[in-house]
Short mmCIF file of N, CA and C in Angstrom, two decimals:
data_model
loop_
_atom_site.label_atom_id
_atom_site.label_comp_id
_atom_site.label_asym_id
_atom_site.label_seq_id
_atom_site.Cartn_x
_atom_site.Cartn_y
_atom_site.Cartn_z
N MET A 1 11.68 10.61 10.80
CA MET A 1 11.12 10.73 9.48
C MET A 1 10.01 11.77 9.54
N ARG A 2 9.97 12.64 8.55
CA ARG A 2 9.00 13.72 8.53
C ARG A 2 7.98 13.49 7.42
N LEU A 3 6.72 13.79 7.74
CA LEU A 3 5.63 13.65 6.79
C LEU A 3 5.08 15.02 6.43
N ARG A 4 4.04 15.01 5.60
CA ARG A 4 3.35 16.24 5.22
C ARG A 4 2.92 16.98 6.49
N GLY A 5 2.98 18.28 6.47
CA GLY A 5 2.58 19.05 7.63
C GLY A 5 3.61 18.99 8.75
N LYS A 6 4.83 18.57 8.44
CA LYS A 6 5.94 18.51 9.39
C LYS A 6 5.69 17.55 10.54
N GLN A 7 4.83 16.57 10.34
CA GLN A 7 4.59 15.53 11.33
C GLN A 7 5.79 14.59 11.35
N HIS A 8 6.16 14.12 12.52
CA HIS A 8 7.25 13.17 12.66
C HIS A 8 6.69 11.82 13.08
N ILE A 9 7.31 10.75 12.58
CA ILE A 9 6.91 9.42 13.01
C ILE A 9 8.12 8.68 13.54
N GLN A 10 7.84 7.72 14.42
CA GLN A 10 8.90 6.87 14.96
C GLN A 10 9.28 5.84 13.90
N SER A 11 10.48 5.33 14.03
CA SER A 11 10.89 4.24 13.14
C SER A 11 11.28 3.04 14.00
N VAL A 12 11.40 1.92 13.35
CA VAL A 12 11.77 0.68 14.03
C VAL A 12 13.29 0.66 14.18
N PRO A 13 13.81 0.42 15.40
CA PRO A 13 15.26 0.37 15.57
C PRO A 13 15.90 -0.75 14.74
N GLY A 14 17.12 -0.53 14.33
CA GLY A 14 17.85 -1.55 13.58
C GLY A 14 17.63 -1.44 12.09
N LEU A 15 18.07 -2.47 11.38
CA LEU A 15 18.03 -2.46 9.92
C LEU A 15 17.00 -3.41 9.34
N SER A 16 16.14 -3.98 10.19
CA SER A 16 15.18 -4.97 9.70
C SER A 16 14.04 -4.36 8.89
N THR A 17 13.81 -3.07 9.04
CA THR A 17 12.73 -2.40 8.33
C THR A 17 13.32 -1.30 7.46
N ARG A 18 12.97 -1.33 6.17
CA ARG A 18 13.44 -0.32 5.22
C ARG A 18 12.27 0.59 4.88
N PRO A 19 12.26 1.82 5.42
CA PRO A 19 11.14 2.70 5.10
C PRO A 19 11.20 3.17 3.65
N THR A 20 10.02 3.45 3.10
CA THR A 20 9.95 4.01 1.75
C THR A 20 10.65 5.36 1.77
N SER A 21 11.50 5.60 0.78
CA SER A 21 12.27 6.84 0.75
C SER A 21 11.33 8.04 0.61
N ALA A 22 11.80 9.18 1.09
CA ALA A 22 11.01 10.42 1.00
C ALA A 22 10.70 10.74 -0.46
N ARG A 23 11.63 10.48 -1.35
CA ARG A 23 11.42 10.77 -2.77
C ARG A 23 10.28 9.94 -3.34
N VAL A 24 10.26 8.65 -3.04
CA VAL A 24 9.21 7.77 -3.54
C VAL A 24 7.88 8.12 -2.89
N ARG A 25 7.90 8.35 -1.57
CA ARG A 25 6.68 8.71 -0.86
C ARG A 25 6.07 9.98 -1.45
N GLU A 26 6.90 10.97 -1.69
CA GLU A 26 6.41 12.23 -2.28
C GLU A 26 5.84 11.99 -3.68
N ALA A 27 6.51 11.17 -4.48
CA ALA A 27 6.03 10.89 -5.83
C ALA A 27 4.67 10.20 -5.81
N ILE A 28 4.51 9.21 -4.95
CA ILE A 28 3.23 8.49 -4.85
C ILE A 28 2.11 9.45 -4.47
N PHE A 29 2.36 10.27 -3.47
CA PHE A 29 1.30 11.16 -3.01
C PHE A 29 1.07 12.33 -3.95
N ASN A 30 2.03 12.67 -4.78
CA ASN A 30 1.78 13.65 -5.84
C ASN A 30 0.89 13.04 -6.92
N ILE A 31 1.15 11.79 -7.27
CA ILE A 31 0.34 11.10 -8.28
C ILE A 31 -1.10 10.94 -7.78
N TRP A 32 -1.25 10.57 -6.52
CA TRP A 32 -2.57 10.26 -5.96
C TRP A 32 -3.17 11.42 -5.16
N GLN A 33 -2.65 12.62 -5.31
CA GLN A 33 -3.03 13.73 -4.43
C GLN A 33 -4.52 14.00 -4.35
N PHE A 34 -5.26 13.77 -5.40
CA PHE A 34 -6.70 14.05 -5.39
C PHE A 34 -7.53 12.80 -5.11
N GLU A 35 -6.87 11.70 -4.81
CA GLU A 35 -7.57 10.42 -4.63
C GLU A 35 -7.55 9.91 -3.19
N ILE A 36 -6.83 10.57 -2.30
CA ILE A 36 -6.63 10.04 -0.95
C ILE A 36 -7.77 10.41 0.00
N ALA A 37 -8.22 11.64 -0.03
CA ALA A 37 -9.26 12.08 0.91
C ALA A 37 -10.49 11.17 0.79
N GLY A 38 -10.87 10.59 1.91
CA GLY A 38 -12.05 9.73 1.96
C GLY A 38 -11.83 8.30 1.49
N CYS A 39 -10.64 7.96 1.04
CA CYS A 39 -10.41 6.61 0.51
C CYS A 39 -10.13 5.60 1.62
N ARG A 40 -10.23 4.35 1.25
CA ARG A 40 -9.84 3.23 2.11
C ARG A 40 -8.45 2.81 1.64
N TRP A 41 -7.46 2.88 2.55
CA TRP A 41 -6.04 2.67 2.23
C TRP A 41 -5.56 1.38 2.90
N LEU A 42 -4.85 0.54 2.14
CA LEU A 42 -4.25 -0.67 2.67
C LEU A 42 -2.75 -0.61 2.48
N ASP A 43 -2.02 -0.76 3.58
CA ASP A 43 -0.55 -0.68 3.59
C ASP A 43 -0.02 -2.08 3.87
N LEU A 44 0.51 -2.76 2.84
CA LEU A 44 1.02 -4.13 2.96
C LEU A 44 2.51 -4.11 3.22
N CYS A 45 2.96 -4.92 4.18
CA CYS A 45 4.34 -4.89 4.66
C CYS A 45 4.62 -3.47 5.15
N ALA A 46 3.81 -3.04 6.11
CA ALA A 46 3.73 -1.64 6.52
C ALA A 46 5.03 -1.06 7.08
N GLY A 47 5.90 -1.88 7.64
CA GLY A 47 7.19 -1.38 8.14
C GLY A 47 7.01 -0.36 9.24
N THR A 48 7.36 0.89 8.99
CA THR A 48 7.21 1.97 9.97
C THR A 48 5.81 2.56 9.93
N GLY A 49 5.06 2.26 8.87
CA GLY A 49 3.73 2.84 8.71
C GLY A 49 3.75 4.21 8.07
N ALA A 50 4.88 4.59 7.49
CA ALA A 50 5.01 5.94 6.91
C ALA A 50 3.98 6.20 5.81
N MET A 51 3.74 5.21 4.95
CA MET A 51 2.78 5.44 3.86
C MET A 51 1.36 5.59 4.41
N GLY A 52 0.98 4.75 5.35
CA GLY A 52 -0.34 4.87 5.96
C GLY A 52 -0.47 6.17 6.75
N ALA A 53 0.59 6.58 7.44
CA ALA A 53 0.56 7.83 8.19
C ALA A 53 0.37 9.01 7.24
N GLU A 54 1.03 8.97 6.12
CA GLU A 54 0.87 10.02 5.11
C GLU A 54 -0.57 10.03 4.59
N ALA A 55 -1.15 8.85 4.38
CA ALA A 55 -2.55 8.77 3.94
C ALA A 55 -3.47 9.37 5.00
N LEU A 56 -3.19 9.12 6.27
CA LEU A 56 -3.98 9.73 7.34
C LEU A 56 -3.87 11.25 7.32
N CYS A 57 -2.65 11.75 7.11
CA CYS A 57 -2.45 13.20 7.04
C CYS A 57 -3.24 13.82 5.88
N ARG A 58 -3.49 13.02 4.85
CA ARG A 58 -4.21 13.50 3.67
C ARG A 58 -5.69 13.09 3.70
N ASN A 59 -6.16 12.71 4.89
CA ASN A 59 -7.57 12.50 5.16
C ASN A 59 -8.18 11.23 4.59
N ALA A 60 -7.41 10.15 4.48
CA ALA A 60 -8.00 8.85 4.15
C ALA A 60 -8.99 8.50 5.26
N SER A 61 -10.10 7.87 4.90
CA SER A 61 -11.11 7.56 5.92
C SER A 61 -10.76 6.31 6.72
N VAL A 62 -10.14 5.33 6.07
CA VAL A 62 -9.76 4.08 6.70
C VAL A 62 -8.33 3.75 6.28
N VAL A 63 -7.49 3.40 7.25
CA VAL A 63 -6.12 2.97 6.95
C VAL A 63 -5.89 1.67 7.69
N VAL A 64 -5.56 0.63 6.92
CA VAL A 64 -5.28 -0.70 7.47
C VAL A 64 -3.86 -1.07 7.08
N GLY A 65 -3.12 -1.59 8.03
CA GLY A 65 -1.76 -2.04 7.77
C GLY A 65 -1.58 -3.50 8.13
N ILE A 66 -0.81 -4.20 7.33
CA ILE A 66 -0.44 -5.58 7.62
C ILE A 66 1.07 -5.63 7.69
N GLU A 67 1.57 -6.16 8.80
CA GLU A 67 3.01 -6.24 9.04
C GLU A 67 3.28 -7.48 9.86
N GLN A 68 4.32 -8.20 9.53
CA GLN A 68 4.65 -9.44 10.22
C GLN A 68 5.35 -9.21 11.56
N SER A 69 6.19 -8.21 11.63
CA SER A 69 7.00 -7.96 12.83
C SER A 69 6.15 -7.36 13.95
N LYS A 70 6.21 -8.00 15.12
CA LYS A 70 5.47 -7.49 16.29
C LYS A 70 5.98 -6.11 16.68
N GLN A 71 7.29 -5.94 16.68
CA GLN A 71 7.90 -4.65 17.04
C GLN A 71 7.46 -3.56 16.07
N ALA A 72 7.46 -3.86 14.77
CA ALA A 72 7.03 -2.89 13.78
C ALA A 72 5.55 -2.55 13.95
N CYS A 73 4.72 -3.55 14.24
CA CYS A 73 3.28 -3.30 14.45
C CYS A 73 3.06 -2.32 15.60
N THR A 74 3.84 -2.46 16.66
CA THR A 74 3.72 -1.54 17.80
C THR A 74 4.04 -0.12 17.37
N VAL A 75 5.11 0.05 16.59
CA VAL A 75 5.51 1.37 16.11
C VAL A 75 4.44 1.94 15.16
N VAL A 76 3.96 1.11 14.24
CA VAL A 76 2.93 1.57 13.29
C VAL A 76 1.69 2.03 14.06
N ARG A 77 1.24 1.22 14.99
CA ARG A 77 0.04 1.57 15.77
C ARG A 77 0.23 2.90 16.50
N GLN A 78 1.39 3.08 17.14
CA GLN A 78 1.66 4.33 17.86
C GLN A 78 1.67 5.52 16.90
N ASN A 79 2.32 5.35 15.76
CA ASN A 79 2.38 6.44 14.77
C ASN A 79 0.98 6.81 14.28
N TRP A 80 0.20 5.79 13.92
CA TRP A 80 -1.12 6.06 13.37
C TRP A 80 -2.08 6.62 14.41
N GLU A 81 -1.98 6.15 15.65
CA GLU A 81 -2.86 6.69 16.69
C GLU A 81 -2.59 8.18 16.92
N ARG A 82 -1.33 8.60 16.78
CA ARG A 82 -0.99 10.02 16.91
C ARG A 82 -1.52 10.83 15.74
N MET A 83 -1.59 10.24 14.56
CA MET A 83 -2.00 10.96 13.35
C MET A 83 -3.51 10.98 13.13
N ALA A 84 -4.19 9.91 13.53
CA ALA A 84 -5.60 9.74 13.18
C ALA A 84 -6.49 10.78 13.86
N GLN A 85 -7.44 11.28 13.09
CA GLN A 85 -8.48 12.17 13.60
C GLN A 85 -9.66 11.31 14.03
N PRO A 86 -10.57 11.85 14.82
CA PRO A 86 -11.69 11.04 15.32
C PRO A 86 -12.53 10.38 14.21
N HIS A 87 -12.62 10.99 13.04
CA HIS A 87 -13.44 10.42 11.96
C HIS A 87 -12.70 9.34 11.15
N GLN A 88 -11.42 9.11 11.43
CA GLN A 88 -10.64 8.14 10.69
C GLN A 88 -10.53 6.83 11.47
N GLN A 89 -10.58 5.72 10.73
CA GLN A 89 -10.44 4.40 11.33
C GLN A 89 -9.07 3.84 10.99
N ILE A 90 -8.42 3.23 11.97
CA ILE A 90 -7.13 2.58 11.74
C ILE A 90 -7.19 1.15 12.27
N ARG A 91 -6.41 0.29 11.63
CA ARG A 91 -6.29 -1.10 12.09
C ARG A 91 -4.92 -1.60 11.67
N VAL A 92 -4.21 -2.23 12.60
CA VAL A 92 -2.91 -2.83 12.33
C VAL A 92 -3.03 -4.32 12.60
N ILE A 93 -2.70 -5.12 11.60
CA ILE A 93 -2.79 -6.57 11.70
C ILE A 93 -1.38 -7.15 11.70
N GLN A 94 -1.05 -7.89 12.76
CA GLN A 94 0.24 -8.56 12.81
C GLN A 94 0.07 -9.94 12.20
N ALA A 95 0.58 -10.11 10.99
CA ALA A 95 0.45 -11.39 10.29
C ALA A 95 1.32 -11.35 9.04
N ASP A 96 1.60 -12.54 8.53
CA ASP A 96 2.18 -12.66 7.19
C ASP A 96 1.22 -11.96 6.24
N VAL A 97 1.73 -11.30 5.23
CA VAL A 97 0.89 -10.47 4.36
C VAL A 97 -0.25 -11.26 3.72
N ARG A 98 0.02 -12.48 3.27
CA ARG A 98 -1.05 -13.27 2.63
C ARG A 98 -2.11 -13.68 3.64
N ARG A 99 -1.71 -14.08 4.83
CA ARG A 99 -2.68 -14.42 5.88
C ARG A 99 -3.46 -13.18 6.29
N GLY A 100 -2.78 -12.05 6.41
CA GLY A 100 -3.44 -10.80 6.77
C GLY A 100 -4.51 -10.41 5.76
N LEU A 101 -4.24 -10.64 4.47
CA LEU A 101 -5.24 -10.35 3.44
C LEU A 101 -6.47 -11.22 3.62
N ASP A 102 -6.29 -12.46 4.06
CA ASP A 102 -7.43 -13.35 4.33
C ASP A 102 -8.25 -12.87 5.52
N LEU A 103 -7.62 -12.20 6.47
CA LEU A 103 -8.32 -11.73 7.67
C LEU A 103 -9.20 -10.51 7.40
N LEU A 104 -9.12 -9.94 6.22
CA LEU A 104 -9.87 -8.73 5.90
C LEU A 104 -11.30 -9.00 5.45
N ALA A 105 -11.73 -10.25 5.52
CA ALA A 105 -13.10 -10.63 5.11
C ALA A 105 -13.35 -10.14 3.69
N ASP A 106 -14.38 -9.36 3.48
CA ASP A 106 -14.74 -8.90 2.12
C ASP A 106 -14.36 -7.44 1.88
N GLN A 107 -13.43 -6.92 2.63
CA GLN A 107 -13.08 -5.50 2.50
C GLN A 107 -12.34 -5.23 1.19
N GLN A 108 -12.64 -4.09 0.60
CA GLN A 108 -11.95 -3.61 -0.59
C GLN A 108 -11.35 -2.24 -0.30
N PHE A 109 -10.33 -1.89 -1.05
CA PHE A 109 -9.60 -0.65 -0.82
C PHE A 109 -9.41 0.09 -2.14
N GLU A 110 -9.52 1.42 -2.07
CA GLU A 110 -9.29 2.25 -3.26
C GLU A 110 -7.81 2.43 -3.55
N ARG A 111 -6.98 2.38 -2.53
CA ARG A 111 -5.53 2.50 -2.70
C ARG A 111 -4.85 1.43 -1.86
N ILE A 112 -3.96 0.68 -2.51
CA ILE A 112 -3.16 -0.33 -1.83
C ILE A 112 -1.69 -0.04 -2.13
N TYR A 113 -0.87 -0.01 -1.07
CA TYR A 113 0.56 0.17 -1.24
C TYR A 113 1.25 -1.08 -0.70
N PHE A 114 2.02 -1.74 -1.55
CA PHE A 114 2.68 -3.01 -1.22
C PHE A 114 4.18 -2.82 -1.34
N ASP A 115 4.88 -2.94 -0.21
CA ASP A 115 6.33 -2.69 -0.18
C ASP A 115 7.03 -3.79 0.62
N PRO A 116 7.16 -4.99 0.01
CA PRO A 116 7.84 -6.08 0.73
C PRO A 116 9.36 -5.90 0.68
N PRO A 117 10.08 -6.69 1.48
CA PRO A 117 11.54 -6.69 1.32
C PRO A 117 11.89 -7.00 -0.14
N TYR A 118 12.77 -6.22 -0.72
CA TYR A 118 13.05 -6.34 -2.16
C TYR A 118 13.48 -7.74 -2.58
N ALA A 119 14.22 -8.46 -1.73
CA ALA A 119 14.73 -9.78 -2.11
C ALA A 119 13.74 -10.90 -1.82
N SER A 120 12.55 -10.56 -1.34
CA SER A 120 11.59 -11.60 -0.94
C SER A 120 10.90 -12.23 -2.14
N ASP A 121 10.25 -13.35 -1.87
CA ASP A 121 9.44 -14.03 -2.88
C ASP A 121 7.96 -13.75 -2.66
N LEU A 122 7.64 -12.62 -2.06
CA LEU A 122 6.25 -12.28 -1.74
C LEU A 122 5.49 -11.65 -2.89
N TYR A 123 6.16 -11.16 -3.89
CA TYR A 123 5.50 -10.35 -4.92
C TYR A 123 4.36 -11.10 -5.62
N LEU A 124 4.66 -12.13 -6.36
CA LEU A 124 3.63 -12.82 -7.13
C LEU A 124 2.56 -13.46 -6.26
N PRO A 125 2.92 -14.21 -5.19
CA PRO A 125 1.87 -14.80 -4.36
C PRO A 125 0.92 -13.77 -3.75
N THR A 126 1.46 -12.62 -3.35
CA THR A 126 0.61 -11.58 -2.75
C THR A 126 -0.29 -10.95 -3.80
N LEU A 127 0.24 -10.68 -4.98
CA LEU A 127 -0.60 -10.14 -6.05
C LEU A 127 -1.72 -11.11 -6.40
N GLU A 128 -1.42 -12.39 -6.39
CA GLU A 128 -2.45 -13.40 -6.67
C GLU A 128 -3.55 -13.38 -5.61
N VAL A 129 -3.17 -13.25 -4.34
CA VAL A 129 -4.17 -13.20 -3.27
C VAL A 129 -5.02 -11.94 -3.38
N ILE A 130 -4.40 -10.80 -3.68
CA ILE A 130 -5.16 -9.55 -3.85
C ILE A 130 -6.19 -9.73 -4.95
N ALA A 131 -5.78 -10.34 -6.06
CA ALA A 131 -6.70 -10.56 -7.19
C ALA A 131 -7.78 -11.57 -6.81
N GLN A 132 -7.41 -12.70 -6.24
CA GLN A 132 -8.37 -13.76 -5.91
C GLN A 132 -9.37 -13.31 -4.86
N ARG A 133 -8.92 -12.57 -3.85
CA ARG A 133 -9.80 -12.14 -2.75
C ARG A 133 -10.52 -10.83 -3.07
N ASN A 134 -10.22 -10.28 -4.25
CA ASN A 134 -10.90 -9.06 -4.71
C ASN A 134 -10.72 -7.90 -3.72
N ARG A 135 -9.49 -7.68 -3.27
CA ARG A 135 -9.21 -6.64 -2.28
C ARG A 135 -9.15 -5.23 -2.88
N LEU A 136 -8.91 -5.13 -4.19
CA LEU A 136 -8.82 -3.83 -4.85
C LEU A 136 -10.20 -3.44 -5.37
N ALA A 137 -10.68 -2.27 -4.99
CA ALA A 137 -11.99 -1.78 -5.44
C ALA A 137 -11.98 -1.60 -6.96
N ASP A 138 -13.16 -1.55 -7.55
CA ASP A 138 -13.28 -1.40 -9.02
C ASP A 138 -12.48 -0.23 -9.55
N THR A 139 -12.50 0.89 -8.85
CA THR A 139 -11.78 2.08 -9.29
C THR A 139 -10.44 2.25 -8.59
N GLY A 140 -10.01 1.22 -7.87
CA GLY A 140 -8.80 1.30 -7.07
C GLY A 140 -7.52 1.14 -7.88
N ILE A 141 -6.43 1.54 -7.24
CA ILE A 141 -5.09 1.40 -7.82
C ILE A 141 -4.19 0.76 -6.76
N LEU A 142 -3.37 -0.16 -7.21
CA LEU A 142 -2.38 -0.83 -6.38
C LEU A 142 -1.00 -0.38 -6.84
N ALA A 143 -0.16 0.05 -5.90
CA ALA A 143 1.22 0.42 -6.21
C ALA A 143 2.14 -0.58 -5.51
N VAL A 144 3.07 -1.14 -6.27
CA VAL A 144 4.02 -2.13 -5.74
C VAL A 144 5.42 -1.55 -5.83
N GLU A 145 6.07 -1.39 -4.68
CA GLU A 145 7.44 -0.89 -4.65
C GLU A 145 8.40 -2.07 -4.77
N HIS A 146 9.42 -1.93 -5.62
CA HIS A 146 10.39 -3.01 -5.80
C HIS A 146 11.69 -2.46 -6.36
N ASP A 147 12.70 -3.32 -6.35
CA ASP A 147 13.98 -2.97 -6.95
C ASP A 147 13.78 -2.79 -8.45
N ARG A 148 14.46 -1.81 -9.01
CA ARG A 148 14.32 -1.49 -10.43
C ARG A 148 14.62 -2.68 -11.34
N SER A 149 15.48 -3.59 -10.89
CA SER A 149 15.86 -4.73 -11.73
C SER A 149 14.81 -5.83 -11.77
N ARG A 150 13.85 -5.79 -10.87
CA ARG A 150 12.79 -6.80 -10.83
C ARG A 150 11.69 -6.41 -11.81
N ILE A 151 11.29 -7.35 -12.64
CA ILE A 151 10.20 -7.13 -13.58
C ILE A 151 8.97 -7.86 -13.06
N LEU A 152 7.89 -7.12 -12.87
CA LEU A 152 6.64 -7.72 -12.40
C LEU A 152 5.75 -8.04 -13.60
N PRO A 153 4.87 -9.03 -13.46
CA PRO A 153 4.03 -9.45 -14.60
C PRO A 153 3.06 -8.37 -15.05
N GLN A 154 2.72 -8.43 -16.34
CA GLN A 154 1.74 -7.50 -16.92
C GLN A 154 0.35 -7.74 -16.34
N GLN A 155 0.03 -8.99 -16.06
CA GLN A 155 -1.28 -9.31 -15.53
C GLN A 155 -1.16 -10.44 -14.51
N VAL A 156 -1.92 -10.30 -13.42
CA VAL A 156 -2.01 -11.34 -12.40
C VAL A 156 -3.50 -11.45 -12.08
N GLY A 157 -4.12 -12.52 -12.53
CA GLY A 157 -5.56 -12.67 -12.33
C GLY A 157 -6.28 -11.47 -12.92
N SER A 158 -7.08 -10.80 -12.09
CA SER A 158 -7.83 -9.63 -12.56
C SER A 158 -7.03 -8.34 -12.51
N LEU A 159 -5.78 -8.39 -12.04
CA LEU A 159 -4.95 -7.19 -11.94
C LEU A 159 -4.18 -6.96 -13.23
N GLN A 160 -4.35 -5.78 -13.81
CA GLN A 160 -3.70 -5.41 -15.06
C GLN A 160 -2.70 -4.29 -14.78
N GLN A 161 -1.46 -4.46 -15.24
CA GLN A 161 -0.43 -3.44 -15.04
C GLN A 161 -0.78 -2.20 -15.84
N LEU A 162 -0.68 -1.04 -15.18
CA LEU A 162 -0.92 0.25 -15.82
C LEU A 162 0.37 0.88 -16.33
N GLN A 163 1.36 0.95 -15.44
CA GLN A 163 2.62 1.59 -15.78
C GLN A 163 3.67 1.26 -14.74
N VAL A 164 4.92 1.57 -15.08
CA VAL A 164 6.04 1.43 -14.15
C VAL A 164 6.77 2.76 -14.13
N ARG A 165 7.07 3.25 -12.95
CA ARG A 165 7.83 4.49 -12.80
C ARG A 165 9.10 4.18 -12.02
N HIS A 166 10.19 4.86 -12.39
CA HIS A 166 11.48 4.62 -11.75
C HIS A 166 11.93 5.84 -10.96
N TYR A 167 12.48 5.57 -9.77
CA TYR A 167 13.01 6.59 -8.89
C TYR A 167 14.35 6.08 -8.37
N GLY A 168 15.41 6.36 -9.12
CA GLY A 168 16.72 5.82 -8.76
C GLY A 168 16.71 4.31 -8.88
N LYS A 169 17.10 3.61 -7.82
CA LYS A 169 17.14 2.14 -7.82
C LYS A 169 15.78 1.52 -7.52
N THR A 170 14.80 2.35 -7.23
CA THR A 170 13.46 1.87 -6.88
C THR A 170 12.51 2.03 -8.06
N ALA A 171 11.62 1.07 -8.20
CA ALA A 171 10.56 1.16 -9.21
C ALA A 171 9.23 0.99 -8.51
N ILE A 172 8.21 1.61 -9.07
CA ILE A 172 6.84 1.43 -8.61
C ILE A 172 6.03 0.94 -9.80
N THR A 173 5.41 -0.23 -9.64
CA THR A 173 4.54 -0.77 -10.68
C THR A 173 3.11 -0.60 -10.20
N PHE A 174 2.29 0.00 -11.06
CA PHE A 174 0.90 0.29 -10.74
C PHE A 174 -0.01 -0.72 -11.42
N TYR A 175 -1.03 -1.17 -10.69
CA TYR A 175 -2.02 -2.10 -11.22
C TYR A 175 -3.43 -1.57 -10.96
N GLN A 176 -4.35 -1.96 -11.82
CA GLN A 176 -5.77 -1.74 -11.58
C GLN A 176 -6.50 -3.02 -11.92
N ARG A 177 -7.75 -3.11 -11.48
CA ARG A 177 -8.54 -4.29 -11.82
C ARG A 177 -8.99 -4.20 -13.26
N GLU A 178 -8.88 -5.32 -13.94
CA GLU A 178 -9.40 -5.41 -15.30
C GLU A 178 -10.87 -5.81 -15.16
N LEU A 179 -11.73 -4.90 -15.54
CA LEU A 179 -13.16 -5.17 -15.40
C LEU A 179 -13.70 -5.79 -16.67
N ALA A 180 -14.66 -6.67 -16.49
CA ALA A 180 -15.30 -7.31 -17.64
C ALA A 180 -16.03 -6.26 -18.46
N PRO A 181 -15.99 -6.35 -19.78
CA PRO A 181 -16.71 -5.38 -20.60
C PRO A 181 -18.21 -5.50 -20.36
N ALA A 182 -18.88 -4.37 -20.46
CA ALA A 182 -20.34 -4.36 -20.27
C ALA A 182 -21.02 -5.15 -21.36
N LYS A 183 -22.04 -5.90 -20.98
CA LYS A 183 -22.80 -6.69 -21.95
C LYS A 183 -23.96 -5.88 -22.47
N ASP A 184 -24.29 -6.11 -23.73
CA ASP A 184 -25.47 -5.45 -24.30
C ASP A 184 -26.73 -6.07 -23.69
N ILE A 185 -27.68 -5.24 -23.42
CA ILE A 185 -28.95 -5.71 -22.88
C ILE A 185 -29.83 -6.09 -24.06
N PRO A 186 -30.34 -7.35 -24.10
CA PRO A 186 -31.17 -7.78 -25.25
C PRO A 186 -32.51 -7.07 -25.29
#
């Protein structure tokens, strides 16, 4: 798999991990092209780590990945260690995505990419944990990759759907935090 700057990353052998397609990856990074440098990036269900690796290539300051598979975590760690510059921080957490979110203490991220297995039941419970644990920064955006036929909720806790974009059989649903309106000062 090739990334920006002709960097290559390893993939996980077999069919257990479905990497984000080049078309979707390119679309996401075109949309967020001016938002990645210096940001804190969270890659949920990291798989091969391609999205986090791309964020590293575009100068994200912190890249954290959560992945359940031990084999995939090894590949992600190797890929990210090859990509990371001395000023960038990386962390790979081997855990179920919801448990991994709990392990992040009070950390918030400006960009979150969530790409679970399309047939899984992880979507709503994970969105709820992101909202409850306040993992998305005030100005952050969450992108959820899913099958085009799956409809995600307009709102989950403090997460408000912004838009849905389609790329063939894949859809990306974007969320931001719904912030409380400012109160008048008496």
